[in-house]
Short mmCIF file of C-alpha atoms and ligand atoms in Angstrom, two decimals:
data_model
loop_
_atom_site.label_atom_id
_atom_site.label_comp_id
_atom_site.label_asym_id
_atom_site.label_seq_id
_atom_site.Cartn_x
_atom_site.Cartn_y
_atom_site.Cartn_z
CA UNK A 1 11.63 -150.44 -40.76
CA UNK A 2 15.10 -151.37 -38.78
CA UNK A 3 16.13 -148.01 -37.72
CA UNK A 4 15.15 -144.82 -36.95
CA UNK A 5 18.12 -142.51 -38.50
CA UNK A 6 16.18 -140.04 -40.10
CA UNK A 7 12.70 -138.40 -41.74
CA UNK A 8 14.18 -139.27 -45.14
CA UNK A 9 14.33 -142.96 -44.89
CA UNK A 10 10.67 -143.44 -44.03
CA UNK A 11 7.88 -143.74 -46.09
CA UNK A 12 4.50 -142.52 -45.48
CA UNK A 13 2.69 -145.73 -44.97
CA UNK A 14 5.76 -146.34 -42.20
CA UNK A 15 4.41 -142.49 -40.65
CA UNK A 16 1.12 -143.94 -40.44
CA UNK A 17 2.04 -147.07 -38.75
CA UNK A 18 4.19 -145.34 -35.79
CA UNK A 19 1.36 -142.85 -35.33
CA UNK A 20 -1.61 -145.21 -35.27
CA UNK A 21 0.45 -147.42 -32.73
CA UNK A 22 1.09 -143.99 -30.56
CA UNK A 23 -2.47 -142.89 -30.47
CA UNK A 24 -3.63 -146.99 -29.44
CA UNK A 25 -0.64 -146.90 -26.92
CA UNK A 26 -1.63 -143.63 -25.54
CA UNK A 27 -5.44 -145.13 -25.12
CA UNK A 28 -4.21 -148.17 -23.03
CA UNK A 29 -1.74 -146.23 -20.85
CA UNK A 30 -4.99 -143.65 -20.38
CA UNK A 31 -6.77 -146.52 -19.45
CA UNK A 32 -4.36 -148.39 -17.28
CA UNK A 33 -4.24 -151.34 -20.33
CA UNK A 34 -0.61 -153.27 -19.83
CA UNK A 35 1.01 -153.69 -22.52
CA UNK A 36 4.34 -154.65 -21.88
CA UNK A 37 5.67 -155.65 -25.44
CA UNK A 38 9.18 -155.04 -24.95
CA UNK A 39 9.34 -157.50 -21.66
CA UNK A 40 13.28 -158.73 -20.95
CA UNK A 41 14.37 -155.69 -23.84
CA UNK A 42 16.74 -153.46 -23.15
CA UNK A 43 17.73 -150.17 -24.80
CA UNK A 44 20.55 -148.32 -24.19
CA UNK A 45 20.44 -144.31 -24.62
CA UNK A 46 23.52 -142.64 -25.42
CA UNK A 47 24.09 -138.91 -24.22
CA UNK A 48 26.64 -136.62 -25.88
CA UNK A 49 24.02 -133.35 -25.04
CA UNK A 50 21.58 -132.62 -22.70
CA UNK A 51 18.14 -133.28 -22.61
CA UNK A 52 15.23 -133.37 -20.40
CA UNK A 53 12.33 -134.61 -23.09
CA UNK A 54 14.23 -137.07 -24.62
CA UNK A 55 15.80 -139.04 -21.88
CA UNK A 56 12.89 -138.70 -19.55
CA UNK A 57 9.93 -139.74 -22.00
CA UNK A 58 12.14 -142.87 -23.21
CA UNK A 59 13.56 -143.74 -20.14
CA UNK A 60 9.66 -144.13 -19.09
CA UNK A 61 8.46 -144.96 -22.17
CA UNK A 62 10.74 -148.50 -21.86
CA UNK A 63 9.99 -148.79 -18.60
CA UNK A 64 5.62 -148.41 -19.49
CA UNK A 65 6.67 -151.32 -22.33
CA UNK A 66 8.33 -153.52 -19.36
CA UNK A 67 11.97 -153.05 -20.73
CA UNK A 68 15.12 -152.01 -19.11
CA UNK A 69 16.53 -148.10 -20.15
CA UNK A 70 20.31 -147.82 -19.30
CA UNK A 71 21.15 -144.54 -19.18
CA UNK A 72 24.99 -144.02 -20.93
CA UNK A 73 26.53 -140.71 -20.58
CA UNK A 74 29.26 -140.34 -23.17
CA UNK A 75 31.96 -138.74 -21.14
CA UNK A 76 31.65 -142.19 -18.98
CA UNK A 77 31.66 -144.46 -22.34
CA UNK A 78 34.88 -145.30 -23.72
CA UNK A 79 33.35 -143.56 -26.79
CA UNK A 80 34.11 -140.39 -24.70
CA UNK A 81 37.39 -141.34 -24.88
CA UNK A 82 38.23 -142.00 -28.20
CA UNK A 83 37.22 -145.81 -28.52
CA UNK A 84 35.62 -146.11 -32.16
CA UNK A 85 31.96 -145.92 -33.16
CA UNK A 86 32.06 -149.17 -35.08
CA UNK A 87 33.69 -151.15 -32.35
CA UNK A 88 30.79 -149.80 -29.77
CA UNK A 89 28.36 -150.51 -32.06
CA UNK A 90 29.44 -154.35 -32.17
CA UNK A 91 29.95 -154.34 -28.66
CA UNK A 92 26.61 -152.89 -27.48
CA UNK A 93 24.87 -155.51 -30.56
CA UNK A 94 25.82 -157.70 -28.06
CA UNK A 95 24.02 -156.77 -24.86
CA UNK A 96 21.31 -154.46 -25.71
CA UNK A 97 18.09 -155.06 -27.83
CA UNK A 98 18.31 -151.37 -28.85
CA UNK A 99 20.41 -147.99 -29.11
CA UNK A 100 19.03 -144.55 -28.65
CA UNK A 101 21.19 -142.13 -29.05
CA UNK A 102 21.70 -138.31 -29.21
CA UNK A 103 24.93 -136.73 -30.61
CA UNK A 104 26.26 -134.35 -33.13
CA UNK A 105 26.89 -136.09 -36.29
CA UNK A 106 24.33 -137.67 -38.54
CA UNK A 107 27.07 -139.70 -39.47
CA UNK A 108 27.93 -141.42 -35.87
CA UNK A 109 24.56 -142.56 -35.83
CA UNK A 110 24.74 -143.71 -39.25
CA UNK A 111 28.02 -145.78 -38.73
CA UNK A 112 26.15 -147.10 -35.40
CA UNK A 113 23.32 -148.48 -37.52
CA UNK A 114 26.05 -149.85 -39.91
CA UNK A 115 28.42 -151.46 -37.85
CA UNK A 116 25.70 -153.00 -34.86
CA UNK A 117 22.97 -155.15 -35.60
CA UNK A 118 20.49 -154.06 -33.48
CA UNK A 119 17.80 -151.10 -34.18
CA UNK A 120 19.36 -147.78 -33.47
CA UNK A 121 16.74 -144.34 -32.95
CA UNK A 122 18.13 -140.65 -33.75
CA UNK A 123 17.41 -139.16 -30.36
CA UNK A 124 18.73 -135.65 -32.33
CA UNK A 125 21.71 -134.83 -34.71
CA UNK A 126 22.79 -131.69 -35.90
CA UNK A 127 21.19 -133.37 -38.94
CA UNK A 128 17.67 -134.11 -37.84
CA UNK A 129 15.51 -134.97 -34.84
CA UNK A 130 13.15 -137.80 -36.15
CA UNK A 131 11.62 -138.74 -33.32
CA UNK A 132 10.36 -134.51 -32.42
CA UNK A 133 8.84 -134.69 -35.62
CA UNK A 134 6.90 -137.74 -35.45
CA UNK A 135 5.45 -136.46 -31.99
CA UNK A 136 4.54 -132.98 -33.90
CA UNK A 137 2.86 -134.58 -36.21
CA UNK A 138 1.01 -137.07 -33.87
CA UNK A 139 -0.22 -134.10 -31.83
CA UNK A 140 -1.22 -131.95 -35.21
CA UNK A 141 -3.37 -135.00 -36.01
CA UNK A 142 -4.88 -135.59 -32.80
CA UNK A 143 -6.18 -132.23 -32.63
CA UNK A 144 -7.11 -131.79 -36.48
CA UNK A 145 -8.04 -135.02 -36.95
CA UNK A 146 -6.11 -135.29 -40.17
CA UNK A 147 -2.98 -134.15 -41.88
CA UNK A 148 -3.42 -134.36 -45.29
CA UNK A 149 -3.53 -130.66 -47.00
CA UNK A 150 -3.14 -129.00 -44.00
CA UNK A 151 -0.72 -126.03 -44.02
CA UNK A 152 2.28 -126.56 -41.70
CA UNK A 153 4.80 -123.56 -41.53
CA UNK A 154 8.38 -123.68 -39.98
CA UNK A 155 9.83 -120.20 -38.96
CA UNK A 156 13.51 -120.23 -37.69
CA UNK A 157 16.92 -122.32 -38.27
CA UNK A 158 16.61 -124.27 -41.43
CA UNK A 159 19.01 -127.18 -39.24
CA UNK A 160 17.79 -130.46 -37.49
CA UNK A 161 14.10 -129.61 -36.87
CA UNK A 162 13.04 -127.52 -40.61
CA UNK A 163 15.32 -130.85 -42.19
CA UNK A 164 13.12 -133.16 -40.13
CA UNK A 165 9.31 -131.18 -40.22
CA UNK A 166 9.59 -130.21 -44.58
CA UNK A 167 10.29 -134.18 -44.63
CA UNK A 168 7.66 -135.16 -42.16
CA UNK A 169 5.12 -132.89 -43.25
CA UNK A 170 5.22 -133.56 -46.31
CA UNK A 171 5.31 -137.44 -46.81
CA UNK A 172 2.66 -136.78 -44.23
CA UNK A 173 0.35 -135.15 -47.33
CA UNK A 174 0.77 -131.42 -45.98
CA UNK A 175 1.87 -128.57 -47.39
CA UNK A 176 5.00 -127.21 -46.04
CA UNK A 177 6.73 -123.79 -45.60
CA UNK A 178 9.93 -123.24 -44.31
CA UNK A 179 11.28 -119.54 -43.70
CA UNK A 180 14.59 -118.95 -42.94
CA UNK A 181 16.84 -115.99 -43.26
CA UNK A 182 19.34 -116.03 -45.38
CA UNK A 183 22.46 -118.13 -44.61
CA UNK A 184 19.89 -120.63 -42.81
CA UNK A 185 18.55 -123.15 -45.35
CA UNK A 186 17.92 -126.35 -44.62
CA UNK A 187 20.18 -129.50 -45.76
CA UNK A 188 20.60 -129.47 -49.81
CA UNK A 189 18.93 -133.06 -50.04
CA UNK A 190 16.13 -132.16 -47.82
CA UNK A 191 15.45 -129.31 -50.13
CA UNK A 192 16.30 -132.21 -53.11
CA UNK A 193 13.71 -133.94 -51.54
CA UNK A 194 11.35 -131.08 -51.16
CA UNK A 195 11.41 -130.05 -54.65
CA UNK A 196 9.84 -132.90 -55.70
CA UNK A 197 6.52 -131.94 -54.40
CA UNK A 198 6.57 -128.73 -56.69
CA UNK A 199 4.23 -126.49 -55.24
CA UNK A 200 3.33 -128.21 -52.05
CA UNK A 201 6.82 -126.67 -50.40
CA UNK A 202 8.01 -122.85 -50.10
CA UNK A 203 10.83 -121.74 -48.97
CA UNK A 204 10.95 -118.11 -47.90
CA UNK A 205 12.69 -115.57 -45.94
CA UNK A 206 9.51 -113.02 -44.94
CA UNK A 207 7.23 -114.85 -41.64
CA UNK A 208 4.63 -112.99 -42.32
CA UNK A 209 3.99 -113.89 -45.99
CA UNK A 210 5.08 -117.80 -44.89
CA UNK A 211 2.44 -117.97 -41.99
CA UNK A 212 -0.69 -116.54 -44.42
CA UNK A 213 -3.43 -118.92 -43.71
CA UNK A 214 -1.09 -121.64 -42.03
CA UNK A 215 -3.17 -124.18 -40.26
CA UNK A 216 -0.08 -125.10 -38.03
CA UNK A 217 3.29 -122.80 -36.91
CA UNK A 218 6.23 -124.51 -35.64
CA UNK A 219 9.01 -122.95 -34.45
CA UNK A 220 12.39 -124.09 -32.28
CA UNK A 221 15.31 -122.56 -30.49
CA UNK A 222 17.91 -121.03 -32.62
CA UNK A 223 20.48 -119.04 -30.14
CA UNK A 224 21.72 -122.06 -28.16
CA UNK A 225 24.98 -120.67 -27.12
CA UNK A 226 24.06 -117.14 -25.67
CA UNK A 227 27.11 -115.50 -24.94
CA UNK A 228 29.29 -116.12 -27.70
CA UNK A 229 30.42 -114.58 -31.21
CA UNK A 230 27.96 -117.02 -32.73
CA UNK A 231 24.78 -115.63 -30.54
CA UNK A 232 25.65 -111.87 -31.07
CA UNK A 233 25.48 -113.24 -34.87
CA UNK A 234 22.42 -114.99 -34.69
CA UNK A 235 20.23 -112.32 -32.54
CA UNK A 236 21.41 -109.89 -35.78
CA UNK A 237 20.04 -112.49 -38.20
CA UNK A 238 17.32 -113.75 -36.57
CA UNK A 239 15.59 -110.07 -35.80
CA UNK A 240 11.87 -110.25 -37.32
CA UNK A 241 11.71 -113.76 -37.13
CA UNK A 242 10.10 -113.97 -33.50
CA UNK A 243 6.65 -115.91 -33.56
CA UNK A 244 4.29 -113.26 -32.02
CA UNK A 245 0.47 -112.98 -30.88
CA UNK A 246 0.49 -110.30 -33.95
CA UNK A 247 2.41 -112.95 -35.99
CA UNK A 248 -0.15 -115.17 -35.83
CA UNK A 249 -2.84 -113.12 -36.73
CA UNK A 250 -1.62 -113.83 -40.29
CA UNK A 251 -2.35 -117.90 -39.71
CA UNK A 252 -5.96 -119.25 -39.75
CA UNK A 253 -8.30 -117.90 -36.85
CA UNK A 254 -8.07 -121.66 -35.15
CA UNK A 255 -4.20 -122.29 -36.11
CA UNK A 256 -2.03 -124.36 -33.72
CA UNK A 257 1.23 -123.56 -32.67
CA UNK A 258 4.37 -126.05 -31.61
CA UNK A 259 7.74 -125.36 -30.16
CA UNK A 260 9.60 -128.61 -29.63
CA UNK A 261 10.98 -127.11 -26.39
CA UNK A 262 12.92 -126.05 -24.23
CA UNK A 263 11.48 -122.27 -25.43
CA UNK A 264 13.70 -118.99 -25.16
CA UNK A 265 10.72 -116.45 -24.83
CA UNK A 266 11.79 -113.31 -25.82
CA UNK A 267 13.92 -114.79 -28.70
CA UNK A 268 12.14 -117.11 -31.28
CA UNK A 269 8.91 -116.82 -29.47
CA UNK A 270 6.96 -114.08 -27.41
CA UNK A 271 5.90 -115.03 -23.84
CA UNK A 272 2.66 -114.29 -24.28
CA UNK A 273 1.96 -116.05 -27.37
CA UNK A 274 3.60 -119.05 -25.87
CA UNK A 275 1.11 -119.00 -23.18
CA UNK A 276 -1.88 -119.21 -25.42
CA UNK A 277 -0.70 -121.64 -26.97
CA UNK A 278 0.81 -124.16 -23.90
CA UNK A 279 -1.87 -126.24 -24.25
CA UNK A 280 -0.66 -127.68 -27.56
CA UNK A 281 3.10 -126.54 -26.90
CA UNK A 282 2.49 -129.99 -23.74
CA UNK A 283 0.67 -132.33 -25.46
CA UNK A 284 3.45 -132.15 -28.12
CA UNK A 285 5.90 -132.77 -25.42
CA UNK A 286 3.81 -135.41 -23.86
CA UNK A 287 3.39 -137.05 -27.14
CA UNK A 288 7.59 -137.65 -26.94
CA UNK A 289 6.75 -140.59 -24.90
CA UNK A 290 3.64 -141.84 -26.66
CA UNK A 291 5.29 -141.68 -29.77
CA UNK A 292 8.16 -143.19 -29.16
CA UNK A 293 7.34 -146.08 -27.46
CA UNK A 294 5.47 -146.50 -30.64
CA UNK A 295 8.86 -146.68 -31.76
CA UNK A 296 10.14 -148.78 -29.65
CA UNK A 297 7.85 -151.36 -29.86
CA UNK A 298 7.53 -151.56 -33.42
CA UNK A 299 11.84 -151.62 -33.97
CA UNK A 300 12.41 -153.97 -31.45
CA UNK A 301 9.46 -156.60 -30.96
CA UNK A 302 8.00 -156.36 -34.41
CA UNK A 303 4.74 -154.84 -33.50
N1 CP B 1 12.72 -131.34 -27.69
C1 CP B 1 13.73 -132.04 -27.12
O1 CP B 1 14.40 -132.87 -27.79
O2 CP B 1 13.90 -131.79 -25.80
P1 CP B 1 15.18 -132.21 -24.93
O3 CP B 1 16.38 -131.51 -25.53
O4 CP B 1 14.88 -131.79 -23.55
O5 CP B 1 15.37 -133.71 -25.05
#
């Protein structure tokens, strides 16, 4: 492995790795056991978006692994300004050990890992957000104990996180159900991909027929501009597609429910179902930083 750029370049055994290394990691920071692998490393995390979760748990995460996080907003980057993605790519090959970064297009990040030669780590595209996924499935398995077989269903936006969990989920061994409305699918290849694995992967349009018996519901933000054209829109579309306490009723008695966070109750999730749930909803959020420092130390010390 060389890069993290997306769900569909990894391979299960690969999934296994980076969550057996989080769940050791987690141990020895648990247990105040050093383990400063990435000692004299630095990463550099590129910003075009906000983010609490993602800048916070790696900014930590290097510093936990005795690296050095610089923090580079892309309005203050020459990037911001026009200056090409290959040419900062060779550039930042040259001082950093590592490039984390969270933009728009898959392909920036693609041309980054092309053009540099240093590991480079989706920290979200409108494509896919790798490293949400790996944490989602880290905390399924921690709780479950396994993943194999297990029912995971996505309800919302079939964009970056249904392209990243129907990948996940299912190299993972689970079977996976996405349910979108209409005019929402996921990315043609990730359903290409899905396909393949016949009647382990649904795609549907009803929630309550795609939660039946799920063992885990995931669900994400899908009116991120409130305010405009495009939310009036998606509020339209998106009606019945709210993850409720009576929602769930159609999952098993025990099932788990994620929301990668930051949650708009009221809109893809009730309050009060989010509450029950918080418990799980945080140690997926905590498992950000386990995870990827996982990551981390396995790109860029070989662990
Ligand atoms: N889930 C997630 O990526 O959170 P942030 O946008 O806060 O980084």
């Amino acid at each position: 492995m060389k890069h993290l750029l997306k769900m569909l370049d990894l391979s299960t055994e690969e999934i296994i790795e980076i969550l057996d290394l989080a769940d050791q990691l987690k141990y020895e920071l648990k247990h105040g056991i050093p383990h400063l692998h990435l000692k004299g490393k630095s990463l550099g995390m590129i910003f075009q978006k906000a983010s609490t979760r993602t800048r916070v748990s790696f900014e930590t995460g290097m510093y936990q692994l005795g690296g050095h996080p610089l923090f580079l907003s892309a309005d203050d980057l020459q990037i911001g300004r026009g200056e090409p993605v290959q040419d900062t790519a060779r550039v930042l090959s040259r001082y950093l050990d590592g490039i984390m970064i969270r933009t728009f297009e898959q392909k920036e990040v693609e041309d980054l890992a092309e053009y540099g030669s240093i590991p480079i780590i989706n920290g979200l595209t409108d494509f896919c957000h790798p490293c949400q996924i790996l944490a989602d499935l880290m905390t399924i398995r921690e709780r479950r104990g396994s993943l194999a077989g297990r029912k995971l269903c996505f309800v919302g936006d079939g964009s970056s996180m249904a392209n990243s969990l129907i990948v996940g989920g299912l190299l993972a061994g689970m079977c996976v159900t996405c349910v979108c409305p209409e005019g929402y699918r996921p990315a043609a290849d990730v359903l290409m991909f899905a396909h393949r694995y016949g009647e382990k992967f649904h795609l549907l349009t009803d929630p309550v027929e795609g939660v039946k018996d799920a063992d885990v519901v995931v669900t994400a933000a899908w009116n991120t501009a409130p305010g405009t054209p495009e939310s009036e829109r998606r509020l339209r579309d998106f009606a019945g597609f709210q993850v409720t306490s009576r929602l769930m009723e159609g999952a098993k008695p025990d099932a788990m429910l994620l929301h990668c966070l930051p949650a708009h109750r009221g809109e893809e999730i009730s309050a009060a179902v989010f509450e029950e749930h918080a418990d799980e909803i945080f140690d997926e959020a905590e498992n950000r930083l386990h995870v990827q420092k996982a990551v981390l130390a396995i790109l860029l010390a070989g662990k």
